[in-house]
CSV table of C-alpha atoms in Angstrom, one decimal:
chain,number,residue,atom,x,y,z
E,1,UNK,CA,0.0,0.0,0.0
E,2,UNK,CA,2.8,2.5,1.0
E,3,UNK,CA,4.5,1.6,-2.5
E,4,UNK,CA,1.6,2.4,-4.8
E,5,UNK,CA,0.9,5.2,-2.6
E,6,UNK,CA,4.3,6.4,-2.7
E,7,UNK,CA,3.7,6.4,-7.0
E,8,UNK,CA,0.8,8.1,-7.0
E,9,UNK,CA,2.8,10.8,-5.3
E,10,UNK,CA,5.2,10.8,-7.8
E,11,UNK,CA,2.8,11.2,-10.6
E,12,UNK,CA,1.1,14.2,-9.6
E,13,UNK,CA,4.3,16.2,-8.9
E,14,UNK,CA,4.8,15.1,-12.7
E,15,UNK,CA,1.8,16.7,-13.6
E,16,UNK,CA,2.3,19.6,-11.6
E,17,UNK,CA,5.3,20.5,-13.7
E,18,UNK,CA,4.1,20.1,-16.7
E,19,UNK,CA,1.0,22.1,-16.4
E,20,UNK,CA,-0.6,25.7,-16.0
E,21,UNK,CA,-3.6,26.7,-14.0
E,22,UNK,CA,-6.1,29.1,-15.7
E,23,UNK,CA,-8.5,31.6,-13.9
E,24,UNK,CA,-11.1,29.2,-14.4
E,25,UNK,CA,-9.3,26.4,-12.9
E,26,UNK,CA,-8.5,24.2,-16.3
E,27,UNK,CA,-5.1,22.9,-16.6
E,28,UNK,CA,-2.8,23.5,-19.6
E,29,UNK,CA,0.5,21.2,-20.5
E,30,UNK,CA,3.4,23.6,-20.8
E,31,UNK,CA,5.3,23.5,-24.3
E,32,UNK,CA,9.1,22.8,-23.8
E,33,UNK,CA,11.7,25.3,-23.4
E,34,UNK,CA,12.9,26.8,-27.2
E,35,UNK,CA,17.3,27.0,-26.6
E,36,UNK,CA,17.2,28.3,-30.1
E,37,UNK,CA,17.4,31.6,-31.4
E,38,UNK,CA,14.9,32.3,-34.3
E,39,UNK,CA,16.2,34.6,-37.3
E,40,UNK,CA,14.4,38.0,-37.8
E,41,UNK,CA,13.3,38.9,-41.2
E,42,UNK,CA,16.2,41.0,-42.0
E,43,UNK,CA,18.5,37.7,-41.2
E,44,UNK,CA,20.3,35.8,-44.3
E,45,UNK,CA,19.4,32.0,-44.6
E,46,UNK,CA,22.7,30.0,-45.3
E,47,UNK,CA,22.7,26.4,-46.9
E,48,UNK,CA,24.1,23.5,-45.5
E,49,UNK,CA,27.4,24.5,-46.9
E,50,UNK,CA,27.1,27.4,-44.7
E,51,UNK,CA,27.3,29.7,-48.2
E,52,UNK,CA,24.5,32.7,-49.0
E,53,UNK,CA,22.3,33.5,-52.1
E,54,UNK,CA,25.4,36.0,-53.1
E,55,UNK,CA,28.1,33.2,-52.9
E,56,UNK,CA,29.8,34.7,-49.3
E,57,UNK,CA,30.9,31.9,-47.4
E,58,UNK,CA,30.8,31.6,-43.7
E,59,UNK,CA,31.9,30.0,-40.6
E,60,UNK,CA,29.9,29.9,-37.4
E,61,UNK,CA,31.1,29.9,-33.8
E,62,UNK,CA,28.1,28.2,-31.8
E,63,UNK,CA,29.3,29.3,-28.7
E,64,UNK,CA,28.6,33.3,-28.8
E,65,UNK,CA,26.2,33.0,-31.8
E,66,UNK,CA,28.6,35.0,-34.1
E,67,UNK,CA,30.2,34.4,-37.8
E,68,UNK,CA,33.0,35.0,-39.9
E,69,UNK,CA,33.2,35.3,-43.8
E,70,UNK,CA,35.4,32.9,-44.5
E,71,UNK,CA,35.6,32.8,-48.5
E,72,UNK,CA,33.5,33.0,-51.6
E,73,UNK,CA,32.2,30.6,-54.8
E,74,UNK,CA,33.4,31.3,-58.2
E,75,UNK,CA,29.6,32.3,-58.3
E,76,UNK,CA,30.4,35.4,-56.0
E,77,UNK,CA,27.9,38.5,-57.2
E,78,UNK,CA,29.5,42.0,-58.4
E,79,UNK,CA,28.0,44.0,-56.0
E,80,UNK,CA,28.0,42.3,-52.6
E,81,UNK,CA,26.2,43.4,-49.6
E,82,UNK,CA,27.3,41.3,-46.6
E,83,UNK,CA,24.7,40.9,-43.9
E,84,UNK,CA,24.5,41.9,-40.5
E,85,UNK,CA,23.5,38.3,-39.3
E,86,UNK,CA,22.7,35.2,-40.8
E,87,UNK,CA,20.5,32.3,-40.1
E,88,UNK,CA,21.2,28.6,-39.9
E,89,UNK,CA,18.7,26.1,-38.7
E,90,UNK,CA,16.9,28.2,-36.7
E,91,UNK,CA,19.6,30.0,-35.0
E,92,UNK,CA,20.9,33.5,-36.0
E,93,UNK,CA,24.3,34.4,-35.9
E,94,UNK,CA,26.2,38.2,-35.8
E,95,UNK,CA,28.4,38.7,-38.3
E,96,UNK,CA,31.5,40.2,-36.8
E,97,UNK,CA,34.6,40.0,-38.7
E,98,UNK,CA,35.9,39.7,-42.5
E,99,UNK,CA,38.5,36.6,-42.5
E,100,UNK,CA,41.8,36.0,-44.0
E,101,UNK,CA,42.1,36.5,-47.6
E,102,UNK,CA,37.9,36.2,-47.4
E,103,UNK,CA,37.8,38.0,-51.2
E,104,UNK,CA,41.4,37.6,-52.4
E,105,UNK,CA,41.5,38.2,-55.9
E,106,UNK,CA,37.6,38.3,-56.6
E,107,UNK,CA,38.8,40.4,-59.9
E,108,UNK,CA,34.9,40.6,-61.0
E,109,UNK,CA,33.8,42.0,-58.2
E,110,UNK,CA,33.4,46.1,-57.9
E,111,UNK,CA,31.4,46.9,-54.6
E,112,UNK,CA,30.7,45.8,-50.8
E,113,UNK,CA,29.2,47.0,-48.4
E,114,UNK,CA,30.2,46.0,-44.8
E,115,UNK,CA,27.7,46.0,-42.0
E,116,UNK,CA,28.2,48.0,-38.6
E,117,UNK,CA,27.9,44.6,-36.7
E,118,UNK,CA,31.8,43.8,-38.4
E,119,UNK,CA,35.0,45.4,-36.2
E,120,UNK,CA,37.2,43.5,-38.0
E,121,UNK,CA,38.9,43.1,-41.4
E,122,UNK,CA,41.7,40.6,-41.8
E,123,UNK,CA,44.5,40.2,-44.1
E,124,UNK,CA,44.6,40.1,-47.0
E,125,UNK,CA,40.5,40.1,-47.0
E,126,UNK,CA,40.2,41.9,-50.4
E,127,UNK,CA,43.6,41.8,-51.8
E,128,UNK,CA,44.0,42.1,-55.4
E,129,UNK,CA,40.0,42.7,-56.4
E,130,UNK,CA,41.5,44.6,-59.4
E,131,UNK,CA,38.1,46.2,-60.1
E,132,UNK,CA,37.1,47.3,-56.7
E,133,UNK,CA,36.3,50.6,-57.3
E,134,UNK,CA,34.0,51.6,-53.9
E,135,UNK,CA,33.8,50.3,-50.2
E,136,UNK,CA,31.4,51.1,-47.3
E,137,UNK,CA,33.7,50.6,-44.1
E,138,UNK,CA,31.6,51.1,-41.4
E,139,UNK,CA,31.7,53.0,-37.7
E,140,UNK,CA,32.4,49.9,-35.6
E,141,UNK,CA,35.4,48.5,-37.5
E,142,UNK,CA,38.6,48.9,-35.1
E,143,UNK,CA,41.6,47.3,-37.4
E,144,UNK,CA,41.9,46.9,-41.5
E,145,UNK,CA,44.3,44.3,-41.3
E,146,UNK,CA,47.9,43.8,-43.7
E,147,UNK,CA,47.5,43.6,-47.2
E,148,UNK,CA,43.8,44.2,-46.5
E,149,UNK,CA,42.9,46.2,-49.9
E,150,UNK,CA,46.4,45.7,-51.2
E,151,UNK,CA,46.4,45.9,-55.1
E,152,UNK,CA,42.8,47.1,-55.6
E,153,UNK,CA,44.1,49.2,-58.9
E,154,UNK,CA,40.5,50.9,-59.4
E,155,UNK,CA,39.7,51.7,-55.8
E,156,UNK,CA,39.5,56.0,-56.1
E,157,UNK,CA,38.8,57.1,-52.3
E,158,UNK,CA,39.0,55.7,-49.4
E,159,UNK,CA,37.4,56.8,-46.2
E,160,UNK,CA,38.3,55.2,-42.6
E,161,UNK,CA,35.9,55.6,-40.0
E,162,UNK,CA,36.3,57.2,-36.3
E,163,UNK,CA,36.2,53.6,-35.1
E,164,UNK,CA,40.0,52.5,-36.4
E,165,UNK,CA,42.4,52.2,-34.3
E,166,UNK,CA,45.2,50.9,-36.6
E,167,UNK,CA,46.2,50.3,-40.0
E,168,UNK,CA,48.1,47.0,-41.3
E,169,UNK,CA,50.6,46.9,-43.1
E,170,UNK,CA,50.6,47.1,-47.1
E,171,UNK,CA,46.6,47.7,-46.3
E,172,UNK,CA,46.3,49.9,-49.7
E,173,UNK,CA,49.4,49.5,-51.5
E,174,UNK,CA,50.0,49.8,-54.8
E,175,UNK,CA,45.8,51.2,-54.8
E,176,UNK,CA,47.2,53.2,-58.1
E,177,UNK,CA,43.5,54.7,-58.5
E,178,UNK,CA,43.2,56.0,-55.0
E,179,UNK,CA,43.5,59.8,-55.1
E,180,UNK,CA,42.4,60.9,-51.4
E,181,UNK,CA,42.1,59.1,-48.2
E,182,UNK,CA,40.9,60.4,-44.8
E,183,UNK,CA,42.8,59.5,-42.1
E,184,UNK,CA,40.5,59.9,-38.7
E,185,UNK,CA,42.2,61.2,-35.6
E,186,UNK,CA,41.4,57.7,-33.7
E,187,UNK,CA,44.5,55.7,-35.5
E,188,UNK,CA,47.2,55.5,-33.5
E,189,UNK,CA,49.5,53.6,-35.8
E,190,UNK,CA,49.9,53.4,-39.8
E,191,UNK,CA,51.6,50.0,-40.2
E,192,UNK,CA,55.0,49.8,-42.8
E,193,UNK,CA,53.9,50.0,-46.4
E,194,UNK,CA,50.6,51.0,-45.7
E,195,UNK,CA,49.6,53.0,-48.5
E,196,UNK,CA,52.9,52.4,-50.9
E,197,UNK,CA,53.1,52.9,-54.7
E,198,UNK,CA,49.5,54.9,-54.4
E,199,UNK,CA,50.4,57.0,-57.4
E,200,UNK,CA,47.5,58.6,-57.4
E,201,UNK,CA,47.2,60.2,-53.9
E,202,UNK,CA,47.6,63.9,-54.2
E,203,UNK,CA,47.4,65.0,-50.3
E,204,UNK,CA,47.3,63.2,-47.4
E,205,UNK,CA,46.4,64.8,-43.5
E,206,UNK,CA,48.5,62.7,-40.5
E,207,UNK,CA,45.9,63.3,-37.4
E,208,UNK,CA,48.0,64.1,-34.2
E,209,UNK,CA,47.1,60.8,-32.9
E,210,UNK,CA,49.1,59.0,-34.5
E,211,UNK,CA,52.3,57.5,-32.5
E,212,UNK,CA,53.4,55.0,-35.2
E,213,UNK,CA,54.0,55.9,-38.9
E,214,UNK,CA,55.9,52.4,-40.1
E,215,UNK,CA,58.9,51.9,-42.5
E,216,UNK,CA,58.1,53.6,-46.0
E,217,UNK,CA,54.1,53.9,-45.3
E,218,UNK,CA,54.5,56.6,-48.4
E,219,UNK,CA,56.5,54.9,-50.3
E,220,UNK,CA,56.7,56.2,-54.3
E,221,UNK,CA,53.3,58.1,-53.9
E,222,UNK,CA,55.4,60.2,-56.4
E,223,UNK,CA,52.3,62.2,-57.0
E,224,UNK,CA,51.6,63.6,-53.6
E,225,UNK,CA,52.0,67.3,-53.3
E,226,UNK,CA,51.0,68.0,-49.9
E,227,UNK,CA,51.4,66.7,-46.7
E,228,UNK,CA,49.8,68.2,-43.5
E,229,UNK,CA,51.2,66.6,-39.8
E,230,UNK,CA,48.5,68.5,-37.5
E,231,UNK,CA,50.5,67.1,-34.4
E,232,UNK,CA,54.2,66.3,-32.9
E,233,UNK,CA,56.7,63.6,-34.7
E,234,UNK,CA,55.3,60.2,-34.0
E,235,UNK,CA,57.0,58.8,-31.0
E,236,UNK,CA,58.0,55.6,-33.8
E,237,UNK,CA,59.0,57.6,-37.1
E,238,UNK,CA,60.2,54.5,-39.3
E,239,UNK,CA,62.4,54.3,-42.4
E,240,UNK,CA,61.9,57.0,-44.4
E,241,UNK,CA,57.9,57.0,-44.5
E,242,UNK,CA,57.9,59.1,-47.6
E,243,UNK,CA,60.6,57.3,-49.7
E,244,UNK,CA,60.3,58.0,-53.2
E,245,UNK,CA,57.5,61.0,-52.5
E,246,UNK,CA,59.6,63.4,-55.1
E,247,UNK,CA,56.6,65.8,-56.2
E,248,UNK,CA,56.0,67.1,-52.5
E,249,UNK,CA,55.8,70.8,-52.5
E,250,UNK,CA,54.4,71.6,-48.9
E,251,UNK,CA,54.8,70.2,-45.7
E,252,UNK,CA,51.9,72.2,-43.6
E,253,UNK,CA,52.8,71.9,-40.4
E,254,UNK,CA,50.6,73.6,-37.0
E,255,UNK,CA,52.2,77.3,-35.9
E,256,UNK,CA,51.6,76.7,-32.5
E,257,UNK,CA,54.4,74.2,-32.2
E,258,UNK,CA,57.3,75.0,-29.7
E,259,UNK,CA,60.5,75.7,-31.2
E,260,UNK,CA,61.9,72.3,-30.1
E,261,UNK,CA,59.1,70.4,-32.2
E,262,UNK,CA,59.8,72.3,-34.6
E,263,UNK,CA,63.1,71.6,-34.6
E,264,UNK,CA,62.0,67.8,-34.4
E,265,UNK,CA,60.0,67.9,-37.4
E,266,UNK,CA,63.3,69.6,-39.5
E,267,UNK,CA,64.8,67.1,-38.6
E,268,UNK,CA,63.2,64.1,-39.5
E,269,UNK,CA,61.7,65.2,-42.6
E,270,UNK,CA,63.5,64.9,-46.0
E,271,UNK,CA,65.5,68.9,-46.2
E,272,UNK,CA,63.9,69.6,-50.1
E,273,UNK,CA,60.5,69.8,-48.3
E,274,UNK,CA,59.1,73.0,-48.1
E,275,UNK,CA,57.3,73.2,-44.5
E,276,UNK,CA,54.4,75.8,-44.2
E,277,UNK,CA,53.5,76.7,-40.6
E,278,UNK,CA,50.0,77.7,-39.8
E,279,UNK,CA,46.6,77.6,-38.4
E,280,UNK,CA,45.2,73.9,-38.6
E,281,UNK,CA,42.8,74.8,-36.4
E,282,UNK,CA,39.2,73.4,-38.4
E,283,UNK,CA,36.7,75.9,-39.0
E,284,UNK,CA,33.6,76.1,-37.0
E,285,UNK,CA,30.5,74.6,-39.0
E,286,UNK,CA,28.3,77.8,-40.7
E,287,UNK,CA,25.3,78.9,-38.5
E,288,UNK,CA,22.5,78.0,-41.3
E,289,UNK,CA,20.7,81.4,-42.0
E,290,UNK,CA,17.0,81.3,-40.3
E,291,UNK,CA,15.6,83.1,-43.0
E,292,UNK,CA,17.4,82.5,-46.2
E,293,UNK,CA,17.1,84.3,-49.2
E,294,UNK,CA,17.1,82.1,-52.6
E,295,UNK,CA,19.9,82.8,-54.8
E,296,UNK,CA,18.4,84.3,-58.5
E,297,UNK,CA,18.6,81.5,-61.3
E,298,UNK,CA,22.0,81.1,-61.9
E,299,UNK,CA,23.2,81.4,-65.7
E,300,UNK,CA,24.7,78.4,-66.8
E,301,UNK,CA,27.2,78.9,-69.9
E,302,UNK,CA,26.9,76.4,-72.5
E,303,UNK,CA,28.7,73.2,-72.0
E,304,UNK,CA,31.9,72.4,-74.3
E,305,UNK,CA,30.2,69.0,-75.2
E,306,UNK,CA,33.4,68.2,-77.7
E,307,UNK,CA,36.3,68.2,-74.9
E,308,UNK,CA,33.8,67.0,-72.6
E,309,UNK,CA,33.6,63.8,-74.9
E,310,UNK,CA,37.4,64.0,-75.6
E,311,UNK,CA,37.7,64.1,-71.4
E,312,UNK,CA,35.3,61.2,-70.7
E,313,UNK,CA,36.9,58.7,-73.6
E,314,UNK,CA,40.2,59.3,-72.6
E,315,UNK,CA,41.5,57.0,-69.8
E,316,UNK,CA,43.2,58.7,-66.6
E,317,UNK,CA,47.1,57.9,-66.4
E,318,UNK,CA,46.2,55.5,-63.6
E,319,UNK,CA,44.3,53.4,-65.5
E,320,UNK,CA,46.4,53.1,-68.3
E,321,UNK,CA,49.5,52.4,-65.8
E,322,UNK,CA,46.4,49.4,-64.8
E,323,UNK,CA,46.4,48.5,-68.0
E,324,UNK,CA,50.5,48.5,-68.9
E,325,UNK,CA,50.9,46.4,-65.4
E,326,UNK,CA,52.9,43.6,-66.8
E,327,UNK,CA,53.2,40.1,-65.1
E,328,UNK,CA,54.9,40.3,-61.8
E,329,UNK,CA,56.4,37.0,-62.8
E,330,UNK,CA,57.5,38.9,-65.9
E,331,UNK,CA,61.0,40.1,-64.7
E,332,UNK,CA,62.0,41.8,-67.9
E,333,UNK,CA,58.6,43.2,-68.4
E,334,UNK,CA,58.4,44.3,-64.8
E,335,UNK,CA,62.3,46.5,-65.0
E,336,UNK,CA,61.1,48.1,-67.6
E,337,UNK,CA,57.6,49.1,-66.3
E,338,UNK,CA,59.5,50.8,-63.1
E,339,UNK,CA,61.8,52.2,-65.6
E,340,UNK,CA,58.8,54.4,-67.3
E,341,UNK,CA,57.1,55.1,-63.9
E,342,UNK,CA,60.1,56.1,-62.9
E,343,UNK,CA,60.7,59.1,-65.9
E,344,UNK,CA,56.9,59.7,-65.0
E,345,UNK,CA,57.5,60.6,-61.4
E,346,UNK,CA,60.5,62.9,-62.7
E,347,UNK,CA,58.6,64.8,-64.7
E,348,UNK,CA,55.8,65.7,-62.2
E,349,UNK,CA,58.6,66.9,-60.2
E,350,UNK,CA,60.6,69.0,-62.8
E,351,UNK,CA,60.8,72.4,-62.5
E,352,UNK,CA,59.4,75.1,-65.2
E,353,UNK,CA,61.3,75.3,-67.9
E,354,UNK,CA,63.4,72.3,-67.1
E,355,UNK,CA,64.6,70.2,-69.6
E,356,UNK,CA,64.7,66.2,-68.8
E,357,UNK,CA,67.0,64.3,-70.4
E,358,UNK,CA,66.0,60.9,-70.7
E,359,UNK,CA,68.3,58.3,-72.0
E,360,UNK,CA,66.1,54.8,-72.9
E,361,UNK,CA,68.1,51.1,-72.3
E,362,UNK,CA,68.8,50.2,-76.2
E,363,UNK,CA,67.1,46.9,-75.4
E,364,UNK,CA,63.9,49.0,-74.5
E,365,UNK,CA,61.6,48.1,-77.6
E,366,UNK,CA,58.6,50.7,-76.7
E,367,UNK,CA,57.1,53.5,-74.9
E,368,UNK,CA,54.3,53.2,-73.1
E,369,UNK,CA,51.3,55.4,-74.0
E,370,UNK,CA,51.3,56.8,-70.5
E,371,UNK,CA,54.6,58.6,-70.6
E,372,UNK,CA,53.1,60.8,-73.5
E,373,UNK,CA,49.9,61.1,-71.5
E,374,UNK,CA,51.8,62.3,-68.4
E,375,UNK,CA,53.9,64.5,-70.3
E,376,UNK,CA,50.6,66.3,-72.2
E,377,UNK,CA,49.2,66.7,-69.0
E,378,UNK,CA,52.0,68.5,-66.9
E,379,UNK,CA,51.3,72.0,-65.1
E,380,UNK,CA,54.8,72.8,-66.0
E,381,UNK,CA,56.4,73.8,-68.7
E,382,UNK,CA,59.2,70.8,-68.8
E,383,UNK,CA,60.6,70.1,-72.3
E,384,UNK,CA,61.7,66.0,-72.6
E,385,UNK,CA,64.7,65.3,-74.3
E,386,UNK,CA,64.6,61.6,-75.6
E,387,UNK,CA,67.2,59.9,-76.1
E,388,UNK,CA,66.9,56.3,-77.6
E,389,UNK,CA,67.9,53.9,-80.5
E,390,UNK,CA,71.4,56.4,-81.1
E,391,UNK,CA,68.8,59.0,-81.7
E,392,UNK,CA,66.9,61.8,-80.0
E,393,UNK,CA,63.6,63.2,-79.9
E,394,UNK,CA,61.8,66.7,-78.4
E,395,UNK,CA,58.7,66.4,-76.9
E,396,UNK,CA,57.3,69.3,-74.8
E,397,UNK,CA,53.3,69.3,-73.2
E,398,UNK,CA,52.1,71.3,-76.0
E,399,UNK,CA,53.5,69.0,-78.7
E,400,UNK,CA,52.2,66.2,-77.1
E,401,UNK,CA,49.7,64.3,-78.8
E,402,UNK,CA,46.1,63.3,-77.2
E,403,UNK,CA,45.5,60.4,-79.6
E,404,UNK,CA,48.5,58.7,-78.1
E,405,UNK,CA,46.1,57.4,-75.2
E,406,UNK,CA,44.4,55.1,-77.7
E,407,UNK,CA,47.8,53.3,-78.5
E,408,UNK,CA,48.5,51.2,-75.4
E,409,UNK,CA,52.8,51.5,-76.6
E,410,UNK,CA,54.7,53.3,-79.1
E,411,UNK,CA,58.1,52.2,-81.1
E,412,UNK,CA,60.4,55.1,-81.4
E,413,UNK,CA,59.8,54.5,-85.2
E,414,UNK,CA,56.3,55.6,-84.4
E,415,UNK,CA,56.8,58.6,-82.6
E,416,UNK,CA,59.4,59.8,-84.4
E,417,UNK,CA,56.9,59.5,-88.0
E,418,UNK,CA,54.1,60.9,-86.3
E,419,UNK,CA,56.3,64.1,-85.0
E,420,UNK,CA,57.4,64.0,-88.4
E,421,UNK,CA,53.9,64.4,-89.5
């Protein structure tokens, strides 16, 4: 009797779990406890290979519910957006970090867009996307890791958020397209290489915050002409940061510097750059006018359609330095490409009214259509004296001829019969 009265017991506590009383007194089985996460709307679905509908592969960690992208397909779309989170069986996941070589040379593709969720991009995550030409890094990113956008020939601009703290090394090197880049005053440290052989920067602003500038960061931007420092020398000033930066006309540095950082700065910087003190103090933002009055209809003149078509089919010199990019397995090919960029960079940095003497290797077979491009477009004066094949040719930039950009290289033979012309 004790033993069935002992189960009985035990089956009502059973029951008493595993039910709900109502107002009205009816009893409800309880449904059992969910331990998994159901996906919002918003949330990508992944397939059992862990890849999404836009061929970006992931890889989960179960543990804190996050994700990495880990690779791509060889279906990978042009224009990615990567999500925020993503969804496998049930569970969402918070995408958090771009992996190691995630997109390396994904030639075809030409935008992404990175979600605030990411704080991290590794190495080598987009290196060599050749076509790259726009990316959305977003507040909440802390690190672009080495060799991050390394080789991304289209990429034109390039702005780093308030969120990064450092910058890896080679991150944009060799970016040949890139022609401005905001540094925010949150890094700290601009890794060795980081933005070497970016041809196309112009100007570039060092925020005082930054204690680290690494071996040759600069190196052969041999178009930059301006550099502002808007604080001290970085506490770790490496190896000649701006190597090979011939074309620099102004070092702006800020006049309320003591006379020993000023001294400092002198001293590390390369003596044929001209430093500028003054006020780098931003402006305040404009008051917006409470009542504003509305400008009369402007008069616009008439648009010069013919050198706007001339302008818009010619290629920039960057892109056809892309184009001439030989092999890098090409050793030959590859000499003889930094031979020509180097006679480039010489002639942005003649003076007016120089002359540039330019003797070419006899084994040289061709110009490339570049050179004549760089030398049309000069805002000096600079005659080029070319010296080749036991022969010698004048070209100045008024002489030089447009149509060139449609040849990708020229023979002497060619230039000198078209000259002849």
């Amino acid at each position: 009797m004790k033993k069935i009265l002992a189960i009985l017991i035990a089956l009502l506590a059973a029951l008493a779990v595993q039910t709900v009383a109502f107002a009205d007194g009816e009893m409800m089985p309880l449904q059992p406890t969910q331990t998994e996460s159901i996906a919002d709307e918003n949330s990508v679905e992944l397939n059992d290979d862990l890849i999404d509908s836009q061929g970006i592969k992931y890889r989960l960690d179960e543990n804190d519910q996050t994700a990495i992208v880990s690779g791509h397909t060889d279906t990978l779309s042009e224009v990615i957006t990567i999500p925020a989170t993503v969804t496998k069986d049930g569970v969402k996941y918070t995408v958090t970090s771009i992996g190691y070589d995630a997109f390396e040379l994904c030639s075809g593709l030409t935008s992404v867009t990175i979600p605030d969720s990411v704080t991290s991009i590794g190495d080598f995550a987009f290196w060599n996307c050749s076509d790259l030409t726009s990316v959305d890094i977003p507040d909440g990113v802390t690190s672009i890791g080495n060799r991050a956008f390394s080789e991304c020939y289209s990429l034109t601009s390039v702005t780093i958020p308030g969120s990064v703290t450092s910058i890896g090394k080679s991150a944009f090197a060799e970016c040949r397209s890139l022609t401005s880049v905001t540094i925010p005053d949150s890094v700290t440290s601009i890794g060795n290489g980081a933005f070497s052989y970016c041809t196309g920067l112009t100007s570039v602003t060092i925020p005082g915050s930054v204690t680290s500038i690494g071996d040759r960061a600069f190196w052969d931007c041999d178009s930059l002409k301006s550099i502002t420092f808007e604080g001290t020398v970085p506490e770790n000033w490496g190896d000649s940061p701006f190597y090979g930066c011939s074309a620099v006309q102004t070092v702006y540095l800020s006049d309320d510097l003591t006379a020993e950082e000023r001294a400092k700065w002198e001293k590390v910087l390369p003596e044929s750059y001209p430093i500028e003190y003054k006020d780098l103090t931003p402006d305040p933002e404009p008051t917006p006018d409470p009542d504003p009055t509305p400008d009369p209809t402007p008069t616009t003149p008439p648009a010069d359609n013919s050198t706007a078509a001339e302008a818009a089919s010619t290629p920039t010199v960057q892109q056809m330095e892309s184009a001439e990019r030989p092999d890098p397995q090409d050793v030959e090919a590859t000499e003889r490409y930094n031979f020509w960029m180097g006679v480039k960079a010489d002639l942005r940095a003649a003076a007016d009214g120089k002359t540039l003497r330019v003797h070419v290797p006899a084994d040289y077979t061709n110009m490339p259509a570049s050179v004549m491009e760089q030398i049309r477009l000069l805002d000096a004066d600079v005659t080029v004296d070319l010296r080749w094949s036991g022969e010698r040719l004048t070209i100045t930039p008024a002489t030089a001829q447009r149509k060139t950009a449609l040849k990708a290289f020229w023979t002497f033979a060619q230039l000198c019969e078209l000259y002849a012309q």
